[in-house]
Short mmCIF file of C-alpha atoms and ligand atoms in Angstrom, two decimals:
data_model
loop_
_atom_site.label_atom_id
_atom_site.label_comp_id
_atom_site.label_asym_id
_atom_site.label_seq_id
_atom_site.Cartn_x
_atom_site.Cartn_y
_atom_site.Cartn_z
CA MET Q 25 114.59 99.52 77.60
CA GLY Q 26 114.32 96.90 80.36
CA ASP Q 27 111.11 95.52 81.85
CA LEU Q 28 111.45 97.72 84.95
CA ALA Q 29 111.36 100.97 82.98
CA GLY Q 30 109.31 103.55 84.84
CA VAL Q 31 109.56 101.59 88.11
CA ARG Q 32 111.01 103.43 91.10
CA VAL Q 33 112.83 101.16 93.52
CA LEU Q 34 113.77 102.20 97.03
CA LEU Q 35 116.94 100.22 97.73
CA GLY Q 36 117.58 100.00 101.47
CA VAL Q 37 121.02 98.76 102.44
CA THR Q 38 121.74 97.83 106.05
CA GLY Q 39 124.93 97.07 107.94
CA GLY Q 40 126.20 93.63 107.07
CA ILE Q 41 129.18 92.38 105.13
CA ALA Q 42 126.79 91.43 102.30
CA ALA Q 43 126.19 95.15 101.73
CA TYR Q 44 128.90 95.01 99.06
CA LYS Q 45 126.52 92.89 96.94
CA ALA Q 46 123.99 95.74 96.98
CA ALA Q 47 126.15 97.40 94.34
CA LEU Q 48 125.40 94.55 91.94
CA VAL Q 49 121.70 94.70 92.84
CA ALA Q 50 121.69 98.42 92.03
CA ARG Q 51 123.45 97.81 88.72
CA LEU Q 52 121.00 95.06 87.69
CA LEU Q 53 118.01 97.19 88.62
CA VAL Q 54 119.30 100.14 86.62
CA HIS Q 55 120.10 97.82 83.74
CA ALA Q 56 116.46 96.62 83.80
CA GLY Q 57 115.35 100.24 83.44
CA ALA Q 58 114.44 101.03 87.08
CA THR Q 59 115.12 104.30 88.83
CA VAL Q 60 116.89 103.39 92.07
CA ASP Q 61 116.90 105.52 95.22
CA PRO Q 62 119.51 104.08 97.61
CA VAL Q 63 119.04 104.64 101.35
CA LEU Q 64 121.86 103.50 103.61
CA THR Q 65 121.81 102.91 107.34
CA ARG Q 66 124.80 104.11 109.38
CA GLY Q 67 125.97 100.48 109.62
CA ALA Q 68 125.76 100.07 105.82
CA GLU Q 69 127.97 103.12 105.34
CA ARG Q 70 130.78 101.26 107.11
CA PHE Q 71 130.56 98.41 104.59
CA ILE Q 72 129.89 100.19 101.29
CA GLY Q 73 130.65 103.69 100.13
CA ALA Q 74 127.86 106.02 99.09
CA ALA Q 75 129.97 107.01 96.06
CA THR Q 76 129.73 103.46 94.69
CA LEU Q 77 125.93 103.44 94.78
CA GLU Q 78 125.72 107.02 93.57
CA GLY Q 79 127.89 106.18 90.58
CA LEU Q 80 125.87 103.06 89.73
CA THR Q 81 122.41 104.58 90.13
CA GLY Q 82 123.09 108.15 89.09
CA ARG Q 83 120.98 109.17 92.08
CA ARG Q 84 121.73 110.82 95.37
CA VAL Q 85 122.38 108.35 98.19
CA ARG Q 86 120.62 109.25 101.42
CA SER Q 87 121.16 108.18 104.97
CA ASP Q 88 120.48 111.14 107.21
CA VAL Q 89 117.02 111.72 108.60
CA TRP Q 90 118.06 115.24 109.58
CA GLU Q 91 118.88 116.31 106.02
CA ASP Q 92 116.31 118.12 103.87
CA ILE Q 93 113.75 118.50 106.64
CA PRO Q 94 111.43 120.79 104.57
CA GLY Q 95 111.48 118.27 101.70
CA GLU Q 96 110.42 115.50 104.12
CA SER Q 97 112.78 113.02 102.46
CA HIS Q 98 111.28 110.04 104.23
CA VAL Q 99 107.69 110.80 103.21
CA ALA Q 100 108.66 111.82 99.67
CA LEU Q 101 110.84 108.74 99.12
CA GLY Q 102 108.25 106.42 100.63
CA ARG Q 103 105.42 107.81 98.50
CA ALA Q 104 107.42 107.81 95.28
CA ALA Q 105 108.56 104.20 95.52
CA ASP Q 106 106.75 101.52 93.49
CA VAL Q 107 108.60 98.83 95.41
CA ALA Q 108 111.14 98.76 98.23
CA LEU Q 109 113.94 96.22 98.58
CA ILE Q 110 116.11 95.88 101.66
CA TYR Q 111 119.29 94.14 100.60
CA PRO Q 112 120.83 92.96 102.85
CA ALA Q 113 118.49 93.19 105.85
CA THR Q 114 120.07 92.72 109.29
CA ALA Q 115 118.26 91.07 112.21
CA HIS Q 116 118.15 94.51 113.84
CA THR Q 117 116.43 96.21 110.90
CA ILE Q 118 113.97 93.31 110.60
CA ALA Q 119 113.15 93.70 114.31
CA LYS Q 120 112.63 97.44 113.88
CA LEU Q 121 110.31 96.91 110.92
CA ALA Q 122 108.30 94.30 112.81
CA GLY Q 123 107.95 96.66 115.78
CA GLY Q 124 107.14 99.70 113.64
CA LEU Q 125 110.20 101.57 114.93
CA ALA Q 126 111.45 104.55 112.97
CA ASP Q 127 114.78 105.85 114.23
CA ASP Q 128 116.69 106.43 110.99
CA LEU Q 129 115.94 107.47 107.42
CA LEU Q 130 115.39 103.92 106.15
CA THR Q 131 112.89 102.87 108.83
CA THR Q 132 111.00 106.20 108.77
CA THR Q 133 110.81 105.96 104.98
CA LEU Q 134 109.48 102.41 105.10
CA LEU Q 135 106.88 103.37 107.67
CA ALA Q 136 105.68 106.09 105.29
CA ALA Q 137 105.69 103.79 102.25
CA THR Q 138 102.66 101.83 101.05
CA CYS Q 139 104.39 100.01 98.20
CA PRO Q 140 105.28 96.30 98.29
CA LEU Q 141 108.37 95.53 100.38
CA VAL Q 142 110.95 92.82 99.68
CA VAL Q 143 113.34 91.93 102.49
CA ALA Q 144 116.50 89.87 101.91
CA PRO Q 145 117.83 88.85 105.34
CA ALA Q 146 121.53 88.27 105.98
CA MET Q 147 122.94 87.27 109.36
CA HIS Q 148 124.61 84.47 111.24
CA THR Q 149 122.69 81.19 111.48
CA GLU Q 150 122.16 81.54 115.24
CA MET Q 151 120.65 84.98 114.78
CA TRP Q 152 118.40 83.76 111.94
CA GLN Q 153 117.21 80.82 114.04
CA HIS Q 154 116.63 82.87 117.18
CA ALA Q 155 112.99 82.83 118.29
CA ALA Q 156 112.89 86.65 118.25
CA THR Q 157 113.98 86.81 114.60
CA ALA Q 158 111.57 84.01 113.65
CA ALA Q 159 108.70 85.92 115.31
CA ASN Q 160 109.70 89.19 113.62
CA VAL Q 161 109.88 87.51 110.22
CA ALA Q 162 106.46 85.91 110.82
CA THR Q 163 105.06 89.35 111.68
CA LEU Q 164 106.42 90.79 108.46
CA THR Q 165 105.20 87.97 106.22
CA GLY Q 166 101.80 88.18 107.94
CA ARG Q 167 101.71 91.81 106.84
CA GLY Q 168 102.36 90.84 103.24
CA VAL Q 169 106.09 91.61 103.20
CA HIS Q 170 108.00 89.40 100.77
CA VAL Q 171 110.88 87.82 102.71
CA ILE Q 172 113.35 86.17 100.38
CA GLY Q 173 115.98 83.78 101.75
CA PRO Q 174 118.31 83.63 103.43
CA ALA Q 175 120.32 81.08 101.49
CA SER Q 176 122.73 78.60 103.06
CA GLY Q 177 126.46 78.73 102.50
CA ILE Q 178 129.68 80.21 103.78
CA LEU Q 179 129.11 83.09 106.18
CA MET Q 180 131.45 85.77 107.45
CA GLY Q 181 134.26 84.23 109.54
CA GLY Q 182 134.06 80.97 107.63
CA ASP Q 183 131.00 79.48 109.33
CA VAL Q 184 128.64 77.52 107.12
CA GLY Q 185 124.86 77.57 107.47
CA ALA Q 186 121.63 79.48 106.77
CA GLY Q 187 122.01 83.23 106.76
CA ARG Q 188 123.64 84.18 103.46
CA VAL Q 189 121.86 86.89 101.54
CA VAL Q 190 120.23 85.58 98.36
CA GLU Q 191 122.03 86.29 95.10
CA PRO Q 192 121.30 89.66 93.45
CA GLU Q 193 119.47 88.01 90.53
CA ASP Q 194 117.11 86.25 92.99
CA ALA Q 195 116.43 89.53 94.78
CA ILE Q 196 115.54 91.19 91.46
CA ALA Q 197 113.22 88.27 90.63
CA ALA Q 198 111.50 88.82 94.00
CA VAL Q 199 111.11 92.51 93.18
CA ARG Q 200 109.44 91.61 89.89
CA ALA Q 201 107.12 89.12 91.66
CA ALA Q 202 106.21 91.68 94.33
CA LEU Q 203 105.35 94.24 91.65
CA ALA Q 204 103.25 91.68 89.76
CA SER Q 205 101.28 90.66 92.86
CA ALA Q 206 100.64 94.31 93.74
CA ALA Q 207 99.19 95.07 90.29
CA PRO Q 208 96.13 92.86 89.90
CA ASP Q 209 94.73 91.88 86.55
CA ARG Q 210 92.37 94.50 85.15
CA ASP Q 211 89.95 91.67 84.47
CA LEU Q 212 86.87 93.76 85.24
CA GLN Q 213 87.87 96.57 82.85
CA GLY Q 214 84.80 97.85 80.98
CA ARG Q 215 82.37 96.24 83.47
CA THR Q 216 80.00 98.08 85.77
CA VAL Q 217 79.67 96.58 89.23
CA VAL Q 218 77.06 97.62 91.78
CA VAL Q 219 77.88 96.68 95.37
CA THR Q 220 75.66 97.09 98.43
CA ALA Q 221 77.29 97.35 101.84
CA GLY Q 222 76.44 98.08 105.45
CA GLY Q 223 73.22 97.59 107.36
CA THR Q 224 69.89 99.28 106.79
CA ARG Q 225 68.13 101.14 109.59
CA GLU Q 226 64.35 101.12 109.84
CA PRO Q 227 63.03 104.07 111.86
CA ILE Q 228 60.63 103.50 114.75
CA ASP Q 229 60.44 107.16 115.73
CA PRO Q 230 62.70 110.19 115.09
CA VAL Q 231 65.43 108.79 117.41
CA ARG Q 232 65.12 105.00 117.32
CA TYR Q 233 65.51 102.40 114.62
CA LEU Q 234 65.72 98.68 113.97
CA GLY Q 235 69.21 97.89 112.71
CA ASN Q 236 71.87 95.22 112.54
CA ARG Q 237 75.58 94.78 113.19
CA SER Q 238 76.91 95.25 109.66
CA THR Q 239 79.73 97.81 109.42
CA GLY Q 240 80.11 97.71 105.63
CA LYS Q 241 83.67 96.33 105.79
CA MET Q 242 82.93 93.34 103.54
CA GLY Q 243 81.05 95.33 100.89
CA PHE Q 244 83.60 98.16 100.88
CA ALA Q 245 86.39 95.60 100.41
CA ILE Q 246 84.53 94.22 97.37
CA ALA Q 247 84.00 97.71 95.94
CA ASP Q 248 87.70 98.49 96.41
CA ALA Q 249 88.81 95.20 94.84
CA ALA Q 250 86.46 95.63 91.86
CA ALA Q 251 87.73 99.18 91.24
CA ARG Q 252 91.34 97.98 91.43
CA ARG Q 253 90.45 95.34 88.82
CA GLY Q 254 89.25 98.02 86.45
CA ALA Q 255 85.47 98.05 87.00
CA SER Q 256 83.31 101.13 87.16
CA VAL Q 257 81.94 100.67 90.68
CA HIS Q 258 78.78 102.05 92.30
CA LEU Q 259 78.68 101.44 96.04
CA VAL Q 260 75.29 101.65 97.73
CA ALA Q 261 76.31 102.22 101.34
CA ALA Q 262 73.84 101.79 104.17
CA ASN Q 263 74.95 103.59 107.32
CA ALA Q 264 78.61 102.73 106.89
CA GLY Q 265 81.10 105.09 108.48
CA LEU Q 266 83.95 104.01 106.23
CA PRO Q 267 85.97 106.06 103.74
CA THR Q 268 84.97 105.64 100.09
CA PRO Q 269 87.54 103.50 98.24
CA ASP Q 270 89.46 105.30 95.48
CA GLY Q 271 87.67 105.41 92.14
CA VAL Q 272 84.30 104.29 93.55
CA THR Q 273 81.02 106.22 93.22
CA ARG Q 274 79.15 106.15 96.50
CA HIS Q 275 75.38 106.36 97.07
CA ASP Q 276 74.47 106.67 100.75
CA VAL Q 277 71.15 105.23 101.91
CA THR Q 278 69.51 104.60 105.27
CA THR Q 279 66.55 102.25 104.90
CA ALA Q 280 65.84 99.09 102.91
CA LEU Q 281 63.42 101.01 100.70
CA GLU Q 282 66.08 103.62 99.92
CA LEU Q 283 68.56 100.84 99.19
CA ARG Q 284 66.05 99.25 96.82
CA ASP Q 285 65.51 102.56 94.98
CA ALA Q 286 69.25 103.11 94.64
CA VAL Q 287 69.89 99.58 93.34
CA LEU Q 288 66.97 99.63 90.90
CA GLY Q 289 68.20 102.98 89.60
CA LEU Q 290 71.60 101.47 88.82
CA VAL Q 291 70.73 97.95 87.71
CA ASP Q 292 70.14 98.70 84.02
CA ARG Q 293 73.78 99.66 83.53
CA ALA Q 294 75.16 96.89 85.76
CA ASP Q 295 77.05 93.82 84.56
CA VAL Q 296 77.26 92.58 88.14
CA VAL Q 297 75.32 93.26 91.34
CA VAL Q 298 76.91 92.15 94.62
CA LYS Q 299 74.54 92.32 97.58
CA ALA Q 300 76.76 92.29 100.67
CA ALA Q 301 74.51 94.63 102.67
CA ALA Q 302 72.50 93.29 105.57
CA VAL Q 303 69.02 94.44 104.58
CA ALA Q 304 66.20 94.46 107.12
CA ASP Q 305 63.47 91.98 106.24
CA PHE Q 306 60.92 93.99 108.24
CA ARG Q 307 60.29 97.64 109.07
CA PRO Q 308 57.87 99.29 111.50
CA ALA Q 309 54.51 99.58 109.75
CA THR Q 310 54.23 103.17 110.94
CA VAL Q 311 56.90 105.59 112.07
CA ALA Q 312 55.92 107.70 115.08
CA ALA Q 313 56.13 111.40 114.26
CA SER Q 314 57.59 112.26 117.66
CA LYS Q 315 59.72 110.38 120.14
CA LEU Q 316 57.87 107.56 121.91
CA LYS Q 317 57.60 108.42 125.61
CA LYS Q 318 58.44 105.99 128.40
CA ALA Q 319 55.54 107.38 130.38
CA ASP Q 320 53.13 106.12 127.72
CA GLY Q 321 54.08 102.49 128.53
CA VAL Q 322 55.86 99.81 126.47
CA PRO Q 323 54.98 100.41 122.82
CA VAL Q 324 53.91 97.61 120.52
CA VAL Q 325 55.74 98.04 117.23
CA GLU Q 326 53.91 96.38 114.38
CA LEU Q 327 56.22 95.27 111.59
CA THR Q 328 55.63 94.97 107.89
CA ARG Q 329 57.70 93.15 105.29
CA ASN Q 330 60.38 94.94 103.29
CA PRO Q 331 60.78 94.02 99.64
CA ASP Q 332 63.52 91.45 99.06
CA VAL Q 333 65.71 93.33 96.62
CA LEU Q 334 67.89 90.39 95.63
CA ALA Q 335 64.87 88.16 94.98
CA GLU Q 336 63.33 90.98 92.95
CA LEU Q 337 66.44 91.26 90.77
CA GLY Q 338 66.52 87.49 90.40
CA ALA Q 339 62.83 87.36 89.38
CA ALA Q 340 63.36 90.10 86.78
CA ARG Q 341 65.66 87.76 84.82
CA SER Q 342 64.48 84.67 83.01
CA GLY Q 343 67.11 82.65 84.89
CA PRO Q 344 70.69 82.38 86.17
CA GLY Q 345 73.35 83.37 83.66
CA GLU Q 346 71.49 86.46 82.40
CA ARG Q 347 72.82 89.97 82.99
CA PRO Q 348 73.38 91.32 85.50
CA LEU Q 349 75.27 88.55 87.22
CA LEU Q 350 73.77 88.39 90.71
CA VAL Q 351 75.83 87.71 93.82
CA GLY Q 352 73.98 87.37 97.10
CA PHE Q 353 75.29 86.89 100.61
CA ALA Q 354 73.78 84.81 103.38
CA ALA Q 355 74.52 85.59 107.00
CA GLU Q 356 73.66 82.38 108.82
CA THR Q 357 74.18 80.82 112.24
CA ASP Q 358 72.57 77.37 111.85
CA ASP Q 359 73.41 74.92 109.10
CA PRO Q 360 74.82 77.77 106.96
CA GLU Q 361 75.57 75.85 103.81
CA GLN Q 362 72.22 74.11 103.49
CA ARG Q 363 70.45 77.40 104.06
CA GLY Q 364 72.80 78.94 101.51
CA TRP Q 365 71.80 76.45 98.81
CA ASP Q 366 68.12 77.13 99.58
CA LYS Q 367 68.65 80.90 99.43
CA LEU Q 368 70.62 80.70 96.18
CA LYS Q 369 67.70 78.96 94.51
CA ARG Q 370 64.92 80.95 96.14
CA LYS Q 371 66.47 84.31 95.25
CA GLY Q 372 67.53 83.29 91.73
CA ALA Q 373 71.17 84.40 92.21
CA ASP Q 374 74.18 83.15 90.25
CA LEU Q 375 76.48 83.05 93.26
CA LEU Q 376 75.77 83.03 96.96
CA VAL Q 377 78.43 83.80 99.54
CA VAL Q 378 77.68 81.92 102.75
CA ASN Q 379 78.87 83.64 105.89
CA ASP Q 380 78.78 81.66 109.13
CA VAL Q 381 78.27 84.64 111.44
CA SER Q 382 78.44 82.51 114.59
CA ARG Q 383 82.27 82.52 114.24
CA SER Q 384 84.16 85.21 116.13
CA ASP Q 385 86.62 85.75 113.26
CA ALA Q 386 84.07 86.03 110.45
CA GLY Q 387 80.94 87.94 109.51
CA PHE Q 388 79.89 91.18 111.16
CA ALA Q 389 82.47 93.86 112.01
CA THR Q 390 85.54 91.60 111.76
CA ASP Q 391 88.52 92.42 109.54
CA THR Q 392 88.67 88.78 108.43
CA ASN Q 393 86.14 86.46 106.89
CA HIS Q 394 85.71 82.82 106.06
CA VAL Q 395 83.12 82.06 103.39
CA VAL Q 396 81.83 79.39 101.07
CA ILE Q 397 80.82 80.54 97.58
CA LEU Q 398 77.97 78.49 96.12
CA GLY Q 399 77.15 78.63 92.41
CA ALA Q 400 73.86 78.09 90.56
CA ASP Q 401 75.87 75.62 88.46
CA GLY Q 402 76.37 73.47 91.60
CA SER Q 403 79.92 74.72 92.25
CA ARG Q 404 81.25 75.15 95.77
CA VAL Q 405 84.41 77.12 96.60
CA GLU Q 406 85.58 77.52 100.19
CA VAL Q 407 87.66 80.60 101.00
CA ALA Q 408 89.76 79.97 104.11
CA LEU Q 409 90.04 82.60 106.81
CA ALA Q 410 91.65 85.71 105.31
CA ALA Q 411 91.45 89.50 105.37
CA LYS Q 412 88.12 90.73 103.95
CA ARG Q 413 90.04 92.44 101.13
CA GLU Q 414 91.54 89.08 100.17
CA VAL Q 415 88.15 87.34 100.42
CA ALA Q 416 86.78 90.11 98.17
CA ASP Q 417 89.27 89.18 95.46
CA ARG Q 418 88.38 85.48 95.72
CA ILE Q 419 84.67 86.36 95.29
CA LEU Q 420 85.53 88.52 92.27
CA ASP Q 421 87.54 85.63 90.80
CA ARG Q 422 84.26 83.68 90.74
CA VAL Q 423 82.44 86.69 89.27
CA VAL Q 424 85.01 87.01 86.48
CA ALA Q 425 84.68 83.29 85.72
CA GLY Q 426 80.87 83.66 85.65
CA LEU Q 427 81.00 86.64 83.26
CA GLY Q 428 82.99 84.66 80.71
CA ASP Q 429 84.59 86.52 77.78
O1 PMT A 513 79.52 94.68 106.92
P1 PMT A 513 80.38 93.75 107.74
O2 PMT A 513 80.47 94.17 109.18
O3 PMT A 513 81.74 93.55 107.11
O4 PMT A 513 79.66 92.31 107.76
C1 PMT A 513 79.54 91.59 106.57
C2 PMT A 513 78.21 90.85 106.48
C3 PMT A 513 78.14 89.78 107.57
C4 PMT A 513 77.04 91.83 106.64
C5 PMT A 513 78.15 90.21 105.05
O5 PMT A 513 79.25 89.37 104.87
C6 PMT A 513 76.88 89.43 104.82
O6 PMT A 513 76.76 88.26 105.15
N1 PMT A 513 75.86 90.13 104.21
C7 PMT A 513 74.51 89.61 104.03
C8 PMT A 513 73.72 89.78 105.26
C9 PMT A 513 72.27 89.40 105.08
O7 PMT A 513 71.42 90.22 105.20
O8 PMT A 513 72.04 88.19 104.78
P2 PMT A 513 70.55 87.58 104.53
O9 PMT A 513 70.77 86.13 104.57
O10 PMT A 513 69.60 88.16 105.51
O11 PMT A 513 70.16 88.08 103.09
C10 PMT A 513 70.49 87.30 101.94
C11 PMT A 513 70.72 88.17 100.73
O12 PMT A 513 69.52 88.85 100.35
C12 PMT A 513 71.75 89.25 100.96
O13 PMT A 513 72.51 89.37 99.79
C13 PMT A 513 70.92 90.50 101.19
O14 PMT A 513 71.60 91.68 100.77
C14 PMT A 513 69.68 90.23 100.35
N2 PMT A 513 68.47 90.86 100.88
C15 PMT A 513 68.00 90.50 102.10
C16 PMT A 513 66.83 91.06 102.57
C17 PMT A 513 66.14 91.98 101.78
N3 PMT A 513 65.02 92.55 102.19
N4 PMT A 513 66.63 92.33 100.57
C18 PMT A 513 67.78 91.77 100.11
O15 PMT A 513 68.23 92.09 99.00
#
């Protein structure tokens, strides 16, 4: 049995002369143990017969979006695929994918698929070098699509240049790499990770509160990443209107005191606590029982300190390195790193993720973040601007290193 046993590959073939090579790709995939579902565009059908691919894969070849309407071929195929490979991919199909167009079975299927996608372009050099194609390819790679090639060599009509589809073996290697990058290491298997996310709200009266701009995106991304890496994850979510990531146990809270109770109730079983929530340092000393009235004048709201949950967890250990491993965040606007080092020490954390929230592309409510991870051992790791989900994995890389074996 080959190393792709149990893997379902959606093989999209589009209309270029290199479509004939898709037969070899199909054969190699089947030889490696994969189940291959070929989907041909109308253009591909003029270059390669469905019977060839059907014979090689032992599977039905599809091309018509109007066939099997009740079975929703496009949704079913898209959901079932572990990986999709378009070999060869024309400039037209690449443009459709970049624009999110869905006007045939292949493009509708790919729009419904969430699996990794490998695209092997094939076209004339001028088409490959055209600014429109370059922009479309950049869009796809920015979305995480694996674009492989094209290679240089003899093209249709005898021209020589960039635009040849990569060899079938290279396409299969790209499929393997895409599958590997989509299946992260289960390096947190057997660990329990508690993550806080969102922003606490401290009531002033029954309708008003003191709050902050945290949406929970960063903390939810960490919870999702930790679950994908095999951890048992408890997510303490403060006022976050986000869906619970798969496999994560959620505990909703509103105030800092509720967040503290939830965290302290979970800490004994935790190997790691990640405190991404923005927790209010102060709360109104008293909460008015009924709505404060404008007519009564401008109210003076006296504040009292909230407990610092991270510092409390840090103080409960005899020092860094003890369980649970503590990861704090610092949302800063002035001299972020220096303040981060101070906070790391003061709160007794093992790692502190410094967030410069004065940037428009980082911090509160953004989909991206740029952070510096400081360690109690003096380490400093900068994570360049990336999607919060990616930043989450880089933070967890540091956590895994800190946990040791
Ligand atoms: O949720 P998003 O919209 O994605 O935004 C993400 C974020 C900007 C909220 C996040 O990346 C972040 O920086 N979170 C920490 C925000 C914060 O409150 O920082 P702080 O410097 O005030 O607190 C430092 C650390 O102590 C934090 O880990 C905090 O959870 C913890 N803390 C703070 C106060 C308190 N009373 N108890 C605490 O445990």
